[in-house]
Tab-separated table of C-alpha atoms and ligand atoms in Angstrom:
chain	number	residue	atom	x	y	z
A	1	MET	CA	-0.087	0.105	-0.223
A	2	PRO	CA	1.303	3.686	-1.016
A	3	GLU	CA	2.180	5.377	2.467
A	4	LYS	CA	-0.358	8.115	1.492
A	5	PHE	CA	-3.466	8.224	-0.656
A	6	ASP	CA	-5.239	10.814	-2.654
A	7	VAL	CA	-8.180	10.152	-1.058
A	8	ILE	CA	-9.617	7.945	1.607
A	9	VAL	CA	-13.404	7.116	1.115
A	10	VAL	CA	-15.058	5.409	4.525
A	11	GLY	CA	-17.976	3.571	3.434
A	12	ALA	CA	-18.717	1.778	0.515
A	13	GLY	CA	-22.271	2.432	0.397
A	14	PRO	CA	-23.872	4.021	-2.867
A	15	ALA	CA	-22.484	7.317	-1.778
A	16	GLY	CA	-18.691	6.225	-0.993
A	17	THR	CA	-18.756	3.697	-3.785
A	18	ALA	CA	-19.605	6.606	-6.266
A	19	CYS	CA	-16.953	8.821	-5.313
A	20	ALA	CA	-14.448	6.345	-5.148
A	21	TYR	CA	-15.422	5.374	-8.352
A	22	VAL	CA	-15.541	8.674	-10.258
A	23	CYS	CA	-12.430	9.586	-8.409
A	24	ALA	CA	-10.276	6.446	-9.642
A	25	LYS	CA	-11.316	6.821	-13.289
A	26	ASN	CA	-10.023	10.246	-13.041
A	27	GLY	CA	-6.685	8.875	-12.296
A	28	LEU	CA	-6.826	9.274	-8.292
A	29	ASN	CA	-4.840	7.024	-6.130
A	30	VAL	CA	-8.186	5.930	-3.851
A	31	LEU	CA	-8.334	3.992	-1.006
A	32	LEU	CA	-12.269	2.644	0.059
A	33	LEU	CA	-12.771	1.340	3.439
A	34	GLU	CA	-15.533	-1.199	4.662
A	35	ARG	CA	-16.239	-2.152	7.919
A	36	GLY	CA	-18.623	-4.931	6.522
A	37	GLU	CA	-17.756	-8.058	5.833
A	38	TYR	CA	-18.629	-7.241	1.975
A	39	PRO	CA	-19.964	-3.908	0.264
A	40	GLY	CA	-23.946	-4.338	1.206
A	41	SER	CA	-23.503	-6.985	4.124
A	42	LYS	CA	-24.628	-4.466	6.385
A	43	ASN	CA	-26.643	-2.215	4.110
A	44	VAL	CA	-30.294	-2.001	3.984
A	45	MET	CA	-33.280	-0.317	1.472
A	46	GLY	CA	-36.367	-1.257	0.667
A	47	GLY	CA	-35.227	-1.073	-2.523
A	48	VAL	CA	-35.588	1.254	-5.286
A	49	LEU	CA	-32.702	1.951	-6.907
A	50	TYR	CA	-33.488	5.095	-9.327
A	51	ARG	CA	-31.652	4.812	-13.156
A	52	LYS	CA	-30.806	8.350	-13.867
A	53	GLN	CA	-27.953	8.986	-11.385
A	54	MET	CA	-26.458	5.355	-11.389
A	55	GLU	CA	-26.514	6.192	-15.480
A	56	GLU	CA	-24.324	9.258	-15.110
A	57	LEU	CA	-22.015	7.080	-13.562
A	58	ILE	CA	-22.089	3.403	-15.620
A	59	PRO	CA	-24.035	4.234	-18.772
A	60	GLU	CA	-26.417	1.143	-19.376
A	61	PHE	CA	-25.302	-0.657	-16.101
A	62	TRP	CA	-28.927	-2.307	-16.039
A	63	LYS	CA	-27.421	-4.486	-18.812
A	64	GLU	CA	-24.907	-6.077	-15.982
A	65	ALA	CA	-25.773	-4.664	-12.682
A	66	PRO	CA	-27.306	-7.494	-10.025
A	67	LEU	CA	-31.146	-5.816	-10.550
A	68	GLU	CA	-34.348	-7.609	-9.563
A	69	ARG	CA	-37.252	-5.768	-11.463
A	70	PRO	CA	-37.587	-2.827	-13.469
A	71	VAL	CA	-40.372	-0.769	-11.722
A	72	VAL	CA	-43.447	-0.294	-13.754
A	73	GLU	CA	-46.402	0.244	-11.398
A	74	GLN	CA	-46.055	2.645	-8.386
A	75	ARG	CA	-49.103	2.377	-6.066
A	76	PHE	CA	-50.282	4.161	-2.693
A	77	TRP	CA	-52.380	3.168	-0.461
A	78	MET	CA	-54.390	4.657	2.332
A	79	MET	CA	-55.132	2.260	4.633
A	80	ASP	CA	-57.630	1.913	7.118
A	81	LYS	CA	-58.303	-1.456	9.703
A	82	GLU	CA	-60.246	-3.241	7.047
A	83	SER	CA	-60.314	-1.046	3.646
A	84	VAL	CA	-57.946	0.699	1.723
A	85	VAL	CA	-58.041	3.771	-0.824
A	86	SER	CA	-55.937	3.011	-3.471
A	87	PHE	CA	-54.353	5.123	-6.433
A	88	GLY	CA	-51.030	4.565	-8.568
A	89	TYR	CA	-49.586	4.801	-11.810
A	90	LYS	CA	-48.652	2.091	-14.104
A	91	GLY	CA	-46.606	2.711	-17.805
A	92	LEU	CA	-45.082	0.283	-19.848
A	93	GLU	CA	-42.494	2.795	-20.860
A	94	TRP	CA	-40.731	1.859	-18.009
A	95	ALA	CA	-40.747	-1.565	-18.640
A	96	VAL	CA	-38.305	-0.884	-21.474
A	97	GLU	CA	-34.860	0.499	-21.516
A	98	PRO	CA	-33.786	3.234	-20.536
A	99	TYR	CA	-36.419	2.331	-17.467
A	100	ASN	CA	-37.589	4.359	-14.880
A	101	ASN	CA	-36.079	2.541	-11.280
A	102	PHE	CA	-35.820	-0.904	-10.482
A	103	THR	CA	-35.984	-2.968	-6.971
A	104	VAL	CA	-32.652	-4.133	-5.975
A	105	LEU	CA	-31.349	-6.085	-2.941
A	106	ARG	CA	-28.257	-4.264	-1.612
A	107	ALA	CA	-26.218	-7.171	-0.468
A	108	HIS	CA	-25.991	-8.240	-4.540
A	109	PHE	CA	-26.299	-4.846	-5.689
A	110	ASP	CA	-23.292	-2.925	-3.619
A	111	GLN	CA	-20.808	-6.082	-4.098
A	112	TRP	CA	-21.341	-5.353	-7.876
A	113	PHE	CA	-20.952	-1.404	-7.920
A	114	ALA	CA	-17.877	-2.010	-5.232
A	115	LYS	CA	-16.373	-4.121	-7.900
A	116	LYS	CA	-17.035	-1.748	-10.656
A	117	ALA	CA	-14.599	1.077	-8.381
A	118	VAL	CA	-12.313	-1.549	-8.029
A	119	GLU	CA	-12.057	-2.479	-11.673
A	120	ALA	CA	-11.198	1.751	-12.033
A	121	GLY	CA	-8.719	1.521	-9.828
A	122	ALA	CA	-9.799	1.846	-6.268
A	123	LEU	CA	-8.209	-0.154	-3.514
A	124	LEU	CA	-11.168	-1.694	-1.639
A	125	ILE	CA	-10.658	-3.230	1.963
A	126	ASN	CA	-13.227	-4.502	3.745
A	127	GLU	CA	-13.617	-5.816	7.575
A	128	THR	CA	-12.108	-2.423	8.532
A	129	VAL	CA	-14.133	-0.259	11.002
A	130	VAL	CA	-12.780	3.644	10.656
A	131	LYS	CA	-12.418	4.728	14.411
A	132	GLU	CA	-11.665	8.174	13.629
A	133	CYS	CA	-10.456	11.226	11.295
A	134	LEU	CA	-6.308	12.099	11.847
A	135	VAL	CA	-6.513	16.018	12.449
A	136	GLU	CA	-3.287	18.073	12.256
A	137	ASN	CA	-3.574	21.801	12.707
A	138	GLY	CA	-7.655	21.874	11.883
A	139	LYS	CA	-7.019	19.973	8.661
A	140	VAL	CA	-8.497	16.296	8.233
A	141	VAL	CA	-5.248	14.219	6.967
A	142	GLY	CA	-6.251	10.723	7.287
A	143	VAL	CA	-7.922	8.041	9.103
A	144	ARG	CA	-7.368	5.769	12.294
A	145	THR	CA	-8.732	2.016	11.381
A	146	ASP	CA	-9.370	-0.575	13.773
A	147	ARG	CA	-6.190	-2.773	12.215
A	148	PRO	CA	-2.788	-3.001	13.940
A	149	ASP	CA	-0.802	-0.120	12.568
A	150	GLY	CA	-4.231	1.521	11.394
A	151	ASP	CA	-3.462	5.040	10.790
A	152	LEU	CA	-3.729	5.464	7.134
A	153	PHE	CA	-3.105	9.386	5.197
A	154	ALA	CA	-4.802	11.001	2.569
A	155	ASP	CA	-5.165	14.883	0.555
A	156	VAL	CA	-8.899	14.230	1.487
A	157	VAL	CA	-11.394	12.204	3.086
A	158	VAL	CA	-14.698	11.460	1.983
A	159	LEU	CA	-17.033	10.373	4.697
A	160	ALA	CA	-19.770	8.302	3.216
A	161	ASP	CA	-20.276	6.200	6.588
A	162	GLY	CA	-24.249	6.854	6.701
A	163	VAL	CA	-26.547	7.947	8.853
A	164	ASN	CA	-25.243	7.880	12.275
A	165	SER	CA	-21.866	9.258	10.924
A	166	LEU	CA	-20.090	9.177	13.620
A	167	LEU	CA	-17.293	10.468	12.175
A	168	SER	CA	-18.744	13.572	11.017
A	169	LYS	CA	-19.972	13.714	14.821
A	170	GLN	CA	-16.187	13.815	15.892
A	171	LEU	CA	-15.342	16.403	13.715
A	172	GLY	CA	-18.095	18.568	15.210
A	173	PHE	CA	-19.744	18.707	11.739
A	174	HIS	CA	-23.283	17.446	13.459
A	175	LYS	CA	-24.926	16.782	16.493
A	176	GLU	CA	-26.472	13.666	18.004
A	177	LEU	CA	-29.542	13.153	15.365
A	178	ARG	CA	-32.536	13.820	17.509
A	179	PRO	CA	-35.639	11.508	17.653
A	180	ASP	CA	-37.269	13.562	15.050
A	181	GLU	CA	-34.772	13.853	12.530
A	182	VAL	CA	-34.494	9.759	12.067
A	183	ALA	CA	-36.863	7.218	10.945
A	184	LEU	CA	-36.593	3.668	12.626
A	185	THR	CA	-37.366	1.270	9.793
A	186	VAL	CA	-37.658	-2.547	9.820
A	187	MET	CA	-38.038	-4.901	6.841
A	188	GLU	CA	-38.487	-8.555	5.930
A	189	VAL	CA	-37.284	-10.064	3.089
A	190	ILE	CA	-40.122	-12.866	1.857
A	191	ASN	CA	-39.112	-15.573	-0.610
A	192	LEU	CA	-42.252	-16.406	-2.692
A	193	PRO	CA	-42.156	-17.967	-6.085
A	194	LYS	CA	-41.839	-15.781	-9.200
A	195	GLU	CA	-45.365	-17.057	-10.600
A	196	LYS	CA	-46.982	-16.474	-7.363
A	197	ILE	CA	-45.552	-12.825	-7.797
A	198	ASN	CA	-46.825	-12.250	-11.052
A	199	ASP	CA	-50.033	-13.143	-10.179
A	200	ARG	CA	-50.796	-11.490	-7.519
A	201	PHE	CA	-49.363	-8.169	-8.275
A	202	ASN	CA	-50.661	-8.496	-12.245
A	203	LEU	CA	-47.077	-8.601	-13.430
A	204	GLU	CA	-44.828	-10.260	-16.114
A	205	ASP	CA	-41.835	-11.821	-15.605
A	206	ASN	CA	-39.367	-8.601	-15.853
A	207	GLN	CA	-41.891	-5.842	-14.236
A	208	GLY	CA	-42.003	-4.648	-10.490
A	209	CYS	CA	-44.462	-3.136	-8.075
A	210	THR	CA	-44.154	-0.727	-5.440
A	211	ILE	CA	-46.659	0.062	-2.924
A	212	GLU	CA	-46.202	2.480	-0.105
A	213	ILE	CA	-48.773	2.268	2.411
A	214	PHE	CA	-49.812	4.986	4.855
A	215	GLY	CA	-52.369	5.523	7.783
A	216	ASP	CA	-53.218	2.215	9.254
A	217	SER	CA	-49.777	0.567	8.564
A	218	THR	CA	-47.794	2.573	11.155
A	219	GLN	CA	-51.630	2.850	13.286
A	220	GLY	CA	-51.537	6.209	12.474
A	221	ASN	CA	-48.673	7.515	12.986
A	222	LEU	CA	-46.322	9.882	10.774
A	223	GLY	CA	-44.089	7.143	8.635
A	224	THR	CA	-45.127	4.948	5.948
A	225	ALA	CA	-44.829	1.007	5.029
A	226	PHE	CA	-43.695	-0.652	1.697
A	227	LEU	CA	-44.245	-3.692	-0.123
A	228	TYR	CA	-41.998	-4.259	-3.462
A	229	THR	CA	-41.374	-7.096	-5.569
A	230	ASN	CA	-38.159	-8.485	-6.399
A	231	LYS	CA	-37.581	-11.517	-9.019
A	232	GLU	CA	-38.733	-14.388	-6.389
A	233	SER	CA	-39.189	-12.246	-3.135
A	234	LEU	CA	-41.046	-9.259	-1.753
A	235	ASN	CA	-39.686	-6.768	0.764
A	236	ILE	CA	-42.053	-5.596	3.252
A	237	GLY	CA	-41.116	-2.689	5.819
A	238	VAL	CA	-42.241	-0.355	8.126
A	239	GLY	CA	-40.920	2.676	10.005
A	240	THR	CA	-42.008	5.505	11.702
A	241	THR	CA	-39.667	8.752	13.274
A	242	LEU	CA	-38.003	7.800	16.545
A	243	SER	CA	-39.832	10.110	18.279
A	244	SER	CA	-43.677	9.207	16.960
A	245	MET	CA	-42.179	5.691	17.838
A	246	ILE	CA	-41.493	6.911	21.535
A	247	LYS	CA	-44.401	8.773	21.441
A	248	ALA	CA	-46.911	5.976	20.871
A	249	LYS	CA	-44.897	3.756	22.769
A	250	LEU	CA	-44.569	1.526	19.491
A	251	LYS	CA	-42.331	-1.306	19.030
A	252	PRO	CA	-40.787	-1.514	15.375
A	253	TYR	CA	-41.308	-5.475	14.991
A	254	ASP	CA	-44.531	-5.248	16.586
A	255	LEU	CA	-45.799	-2.537	13.698
A	256	LEU	CA	-44.124	-5.148	11.018
A	257	ASP	CA	-46.252	-8.120	12.183
A	258	TYR	CA	-49.004	-5.810	12.563
A	259	LEU	CA	-48.514	-5.064	8.912
A	260	LYS	CA	-47.782	-8.631	7.844
A	261	ASN	CA	-51.494	-9.851	9.327
A	262	HIS	CA	-53.054	-6.939	7.956
A	263	PRO	CA	-56.197	-7.909	5.970
A	264	MET	CA	-55.102	-6.268	3.125
A	265	VAL	CA	-51.622	-7.276	3.262
A	266	LYS	CA	-51.415	-10.919	4.449
A	267	PRO	CA	-52.944	-12.338	1.155
A	268	MET	CA	-50.125	-10.778	-0.713
A	269	LEU	CA	-47.805	-12.922	1.539
A	270	ALA	CA	-49.223	-16.139	1.880
A	271	GLY	CA	-46.939	-19.039	1.643
A	272	GLY	CA	-44.148	-16.799	1.387
A	273	GLU	CA	-40.943	-17.648	3.603
A	274	SER	CA	-38.955	-15.112	5.728
A	275	ALA	CA	-35.463	-14.943	4.359
A	276	GLU	CA	-34.154	-11.800	6.277
A	277	TYR	CA	-34.731	-9.308	8.820
A	278	LEU	CA	-33.321	-6.131	8.825
A	279	ALA	CA	-33.588	-2.910	11.002
A	280	HIS	CA	-31.976	0.782	9.811
A	281	LEU	CA	-32.058	4.464	10.300
A	282	ILE	CA	-33.106	6.845	7.730
A	283	PRO	CA	-31.995	10.578	8.075
A	284	GLU	CA	-35.516	12.292	7.798
A	285	GLY	CA	-34.455	15.858	9.217
A	286	GLY	CA	-34.474	17.005	5.604
A	287	TYR	CA	-32.977	20.636	4.538
A	288	ARG	CA	-33.055	21.791	8.437
A	289	SER	CA	-30.536	18.722	9.305
A	290	VAL	CA	-27.641	18.649	6.468
A	291	PRO	CA	-24.426	19.546	8.254
A	292	LYS	CA	-21.527	21.388	6.965
A	293	VAL	CA	-20.584	18.985	3.807
A	294	VAL	CA	-16.726	20.509	3.656
A	295	GLY	CA	-14.253	20.876	5.862
A	296	ASP	CA	-10.245	21.011	5.058
A	297	GLY	CA	-9.244	17.835	3.725
A	298	VAL	CA	-12.855	16.384	4.444
A	299	VAL	CA	-15.850	16.293	2.737
A	300	ILE	CA	-19.574	14.808	3.524
A	301	VAL	CA	-21.757	12.722	1.265
A	302	GLY	CA	-24.867	10.419	1.425
A	303	ASP	CA	-26.784	9.823	4.477
A	304	ALA	CA	-23.616	10.778	6.669
A	305	ALA	CA	-25.121	14.416	5.018
A	306	GLN	CA	-28.721	13.434	5.952
A	307	LEU	CA	-29.102	13.772	1.972
A	308	VAL	CA	-32.689	12.173	2.143
A	309	ASN	CA	-35.814	12.904	0.691
A	310	ALA	CA	-38.685	10.709	2.787
A	311	ILE	CA	-41.376	11.913	1.103
A	312	HIS	CA	-40.239	10.232	-2.278
A	313	ARG	CA	-38.335	7.554	-0.639
A	314	GLU	CA	-34.841	8.886	-2.206
A	315	GLY	CA	-31.769	7.808	-0.802
A	316	SER	CA	-29.792	6.199	-2.883
A	317	ASN	CA	-29.673	8.293	-5.987
A	318	MET	CA	-28.715	11.325	-3.654
A	319	ALA	CA	-26.314	9.154	-2.296
A	320	MET	CA	-24.502	8.519	-5.443
A	321	ALA	CA	-25.083	12.028	-6.976
A	322	SER	CA	-23.319	13.543	-3.850
A	323	GLY	CA	-20.394	10.968	-4.039
A	324	LYS	CA	-20.083	11.968	-7.841
A	325	MET	CA	-20.464	15.478	-7.034
A	326	ALA	CA	-17.939	15.445	-4.490
A	327	ALA	CA	-15.410	13.355	-6.755
A	328	GLU	CA	-15.659	16.065	-9.046
A	329	ALA	CA	-14.583	18.792	-6.599
A	330	ILE	CA	-11.729	16.549	-5.465
A	331	VAL	CA	-10.327	16.326	-8.870
A	332	LYS	CA	-10.507	19.944	-9.081
A	333	ALA	CA	-8.809	20.250	-6.181
A	334	LYS	CA	-5.996	17.277	-6.981
A	335	ALA	CA	-5.221	19.473	-10.029
A	336	ALA	CA	-4.984	22.492	-7.868
A	337	ASN	CA	-2.924	20.610	-5.265
A	338	ASP	CA	-5.328	22.366	-2.829
A	339	PHE	CA	-7.348	20.553	-0.614
A	340	SER	CA	-8.382	23.015	1.717
A	341	ALA	CA	-12.322	23.764	2.887
A	342	SER	CA	-12.465	26.786	0.083
A	343	ARG	CA	-11.145	25.088	-3.053
A	344	LEU	CA	-13.421	21.707	-1.922
A	345	ASN	CA	-16.495	24.298	-1.816
A	346	SER	CA	-17.019	23.388	-5.325
A	347	TYR	CA	-18.620	20.363	-3.747
A	348	ARG	CA	-21.253	22.119	-1.869
A	349	ASP	CA	-21.875	24.710	-4.706
A	350	ALA	CA	-22.845	21.823	-6.641
A	351	LEU	CA	-25.029	19.776	-4.071
A	352	TYR	CA	-26.718	23.345	-3.159
A	353	ASN	CA	-27.376	23.559	-7.075
A	354	SER	CA	-28.751	20.429	-7.640
A	355	PHE	CA	-32.172	18.792	-7.598
A	356	ILE	CA	-30.683	17.368	-3.816
A	357	ILE	CA	-30.603	20.347	-1.701
A	358	LYS	CA	-33.745	22.236	-4.039
A	359	ASP	CA	-35.960	19.159	-3.099
A	360	LEU	CA	-35.018	19.213	0.666
A	361	GLU	CA	-35.461	23.024	0.515
A	362	LYS	CA	-38.999	22.505	-1.089
A	363	TYR	CA	-40.138	19.865	1.360
A	364	LYS	CA	-38.306	21.535	4.351
A	365	ASP	CA	-41.307	21.970	6.435
A	366	ALA	CA	-43.230	18.852	5.464
A	367	ALA	CA	-42.311	16.106	8.312
A	368	HIS	CA	-42.557	18.826	10.792
A	369	THR	CA	-45.976	19.477	10.125
A	370	PHE	CA	-47.171	15.904	9.349
A	371	GLU	CA	-45.791	15.116	12.839
A	372	LYS	CA	-46.868	18.238	14.649
A	373	TYR	CA	-50.505	17.888	13.449
A	374	PRO	CA	-50.996	14.275	13.747
A	375	GLN	CA	-54.488	14.144	11.770
A	376	TYR	CA	-53.291	13.776	8.618
A	377	PHE	CA	-52.730	10.174	9.482
A	378	LYS	CA	-54.960	9.501	12.112
A	379	GLU	CA	-57.947	11.163	10.809
A	380	TYR	CA	-58.040	11.731	7.547
A	381	VAL	CA	-56.758	8.314	6.207
A	382	PRO	CA	-59.860	6.617	8.117
A	383	MET	CA	-62.656	9.450	6.646
A	384	MET	CA	-61.026	8.587	3.262
A	385	ASN	CA	-61.955	5.048	3.331
A	386	LYS	CA	-65.143	5.811	5.151
A	387	ALA	CA	-66.284	8.221	2.156
A	388	ALA	CA	-65.329	5.525	-0.337
A	389	SER	CA	-67.200	3.091	1.168
A	390	LYS	CA	-70.559	5.411	1.502
A	391	PHE	CA	-69.775	6.537	-2.123
A	392	PHE	CA	-69.424	3.521	-3.938
A	393	THR	CA	-71.720	1.358	-2.000
A	394	VAL	CA	-74.952	0.942	-3.975
A	395	ASP	CA	-78.241	1.513	-2.037
A	396	GLY	CA	-80.639	3.373	-3.600
A	397	THR	CA	-79.205	6.778	-2.515
A	398	PRO	CA	-79.003	9.452	-4.885
A	399	LYS	CA	-75.175	10.003	-5.613
A	400	ARG	CA	-76.104	14.021	-5.109
A	401	ASP	CA	-77.041	13.078	-1.646
A	402	LYS	CA	-74.035	10.812	-1.321
A	403	GLN	CA	-71.795	13.403	-1.723
A	404	LYS	CA	-73.543	16.064	0.950
A	405	ASP	CA	-73.708	13.323	3.283
A	406	ILE	CA	-69.808	12.735	2.811
A	407	MET	CA	-68.945	16.063	3.231
A	408	ARG	CA	-71.046	16.590	6.166
A	409	SER	CA	-69.674	13.908	7.840
A	410	ILE	CA	-65.993	15.444	7.503
A	411	THR	CA	-67.139	18.762	8.160
A	412	SER	CA	-68.694	17.638	11.465
A	413	GLU	CA	-66.009	15.317	12.814
A	414	ARG	CA	-63.102	18.035	11.892
A	415	GLY	CA	-65.077	21.339	11.770
A	416	THR	CA	-65.229	23.284	8.406
A	417	ILE	CA	-62.680	25.843	9.704
A	418	ASN	CA	-60.335	23.325	10.808
A	419	VAL	CA	-60.567	21.330	7.462
A	420	LEU	CA	-59.651	24.135	5.497
A	421	LYS	CA	-57.290	25.118	7.850
A	422	ASP	CA	-55.365	21.363	7.712
A	423	MET	CA	-55.430	21.843	3.675
A	424	TYR	CA	-53.598	24.820	3.969
A	425	ARG	CA	-51.244	23.700	6.004
A	426	ALA	CA	-50.745	20.376	3.871
A	427	TRP	CA	-50.398	22.392	0.727
A	428	LYS	CA	-48.131	25.017	2.276
A	429	ALA	CA	-45.648	22.147	3.434
A	430	VAL	CA	-45.344	20.098	0.137
A	431	LYS	CA	-45.885	23.577	-2.449
B	1	LIG	C1	-35.493	0.228	5.462
B	1	LIG	C2	-34.873	1.518	4.362
B	1	LIG	C3	-35.569	1.460	3.346
B	1	LIG	C4	-34.882	2.476	1.931
B	1	LIG	N1	-35.872	2.378	0.912
B	1	LIG	C5	-35.098	3.230	-0.143
B	1	LIG	C6	-35.053	3.230	-1.391
B	1	LIG	O1	-36.438	2.299	-1.766
B	1	LIG	N2	-34.713	3.612	-2.398
B	1	LIG	C7	-33.645	4.846	-2.033
B	1	LIG	O2	-32.841	5.152	-2.799
B	1	LIG	N3	-33.191	4.881	-0.658
B	1	LIG	C8	-34.296	4.116	0.321
B	1	LIG	N4	-33.603	3.915	1.711
B	1	LIG	C9	-32.218	5.063	2.018
B	1	LIG	C10	-31.105	4.432	1.362
B	1	LIG	O3	-30.735	3.320	1.421
B	1	LIG	C11	-29.706	5.529	1.845
B	1	LIG	O4	-30.071	6.766	1.607
B	1	LIG	C12	-28.449	4.992	0.883
B	1	LIG	O5	-27.925	3.753	1.568
B	1	LIG	C13	-27.359	6.004	1.177
B	1	LIG	O6	-26.208	5.563	1.074
B	1	LIG	P1	-24.881	5.785	1.457
B	1	LIG	O7	-23.805	5.197	0.759
B	1	LIG	O8	-24.878	7.077	1.864
B	1	LIG	O9	-24.852	5.165	3.118
B	1	LIG	P2	-25.214	3.642	3.697
B	1	LIG	O10	-25.956	2.747	2.547
B	1	LIG	O11	-25.522	3.151	5.168
B	1	LIG	O12	-23.481	2.993	3.689
B	1	LIG	C14	-22.467	3.631	4.404
B	1	LIG	C15	-21.567	2.462	4.115
B	1	LIG	O13	-20.689	2.922	5.532
B	1	LIG	C16	-20.228	1.833	6.293
B	1	LIG	N5	-19.531	2.286	7.518
B	1	LIG	C17	-20.324	2.899	8.337
B	1	LIG	N6	-19.172	3.434	9.302
B	1	LIG	C18	-18.142	3.061	8.815
B	1	LIG	C19	-16.689	3.071	9.626
B	1	LIG	N7	-16.683	3.768	10.494
B	1	LIG	N8	-15.839	2.377	9.198
B	1	LIG	C20	-15.852	1.786	7.972
B	1	LIG	N9	-17.008	1.529	7.124
B	1	LIG	C21	-18.280	2.343	7.686
B	1	LIG	C22	-21.516	1.024	6.334
B	1	LIG	O14	-20.934	-0.113	6.614
B	1	LIG	C23	-21.985	0.820	4.828
B	1	LIG	O15	-21.458	0.172	4.042
B	1	LIG	C24	-33.961	3.082	2.438
B	1	LIG	C25	-33.531	3.046	3.989
B	1	LIG	C26	-33.773	2.219	4.844
B	1	LIG	C27	-33.060	1.951	6.020
């Protein structure tokens, strides 16, 4: 190993690997450190990988990457105890190249992606935990690992160590995360024969479906559940912010059990065999939780920089895009032989001019609003279900009378002024 690297990347998730890949492609001497047995061995994701940001790194990656199914249908369920109001979109333009997004199993995908970084010239070392950053005169100069003689040096250290980034906390870039800034999600991979998946979700072999489930899936608390199709398995999971979980005294595994036994969900899983149980945090603080992302000799990318758009369940794409932007800034810094924060700030500029920060800024009040005013999940979802049931039950009542009756029951349950206020507040939070 050389004594000093151009770049040390900590964490071989999508953010770190994207950064390592682009740096290596540009001829930099890159070390990628991963604490897991292999990249992906410790990583958890509901499973939707977005084509656009991955394609910007590896064109036509779908021809060789270990993907599960291209997603052709996205459904949204507003679920009550024994009913569901559903809507969504299915389009066969997503069933053909270049596709829109894919379901993936991270243990397979991350390994393949890291192999691409290695082929581009990065050195990957697994089973190595970075304990701290080495700092000299205010500049990060390397990392201390858990290996004997484990101090390693570089011009730039990239922190891609995920949501609970101990390293950025050590550098004082962010504080301990508050319970309302993270969601705790548990998920299970359930094996099911391909034919059953295709029949139950109305799919062909190379087509996938995602279902996001709100309302009773989190027992009315802020959060969502998901059910995604892989080739021969389903990913099912549920999560709420830690603060909601604490307030409502929920246990994550009880929530998942409740979901799996819900009458709207159970038939979709019938006959399946549990293959894996996983739990992970998701950074959901959004715009206001994004820390300082650049320092002297250091940049922070992906979940470590809290770059997740929870409303659109986008995280892996933001991780990759931020990793790529950081790499481009590092390549420029190398050309100028200047690794100061002011030079590396071109990463910050790119990030703030990109869809990432623009989208986080757009939804900056959303999580806070929906947590502070629990009626959206607790009251409106059951109301929507009751209204749909009333409207679609054929009982001889004229439709106009039904409409009036539905409006009357909504306004009498919440009050007309409150309904208007709730609508305005929700619109403001997502506008
Ligand atoms: C249940 C769940 C469902 C999700 N669903 C989706 C989805 O459908 N679509 C989507 O786009 N996003 C989704 N996300 C979010 C997405 O998983 C993350 O945004 C994404 O993985 C972030 O990538 P990352 O590389 O920043 O971090 P990670 O993927 O967390 O990778 C961090 C890596 O760093 C390693 N590491 C950590 N500390 C150290 C250390 N000290 N030394 C060495 N290595 C270290 C870890 O082992 C890991 O490999 C979901 C997340 C969860 C938890």
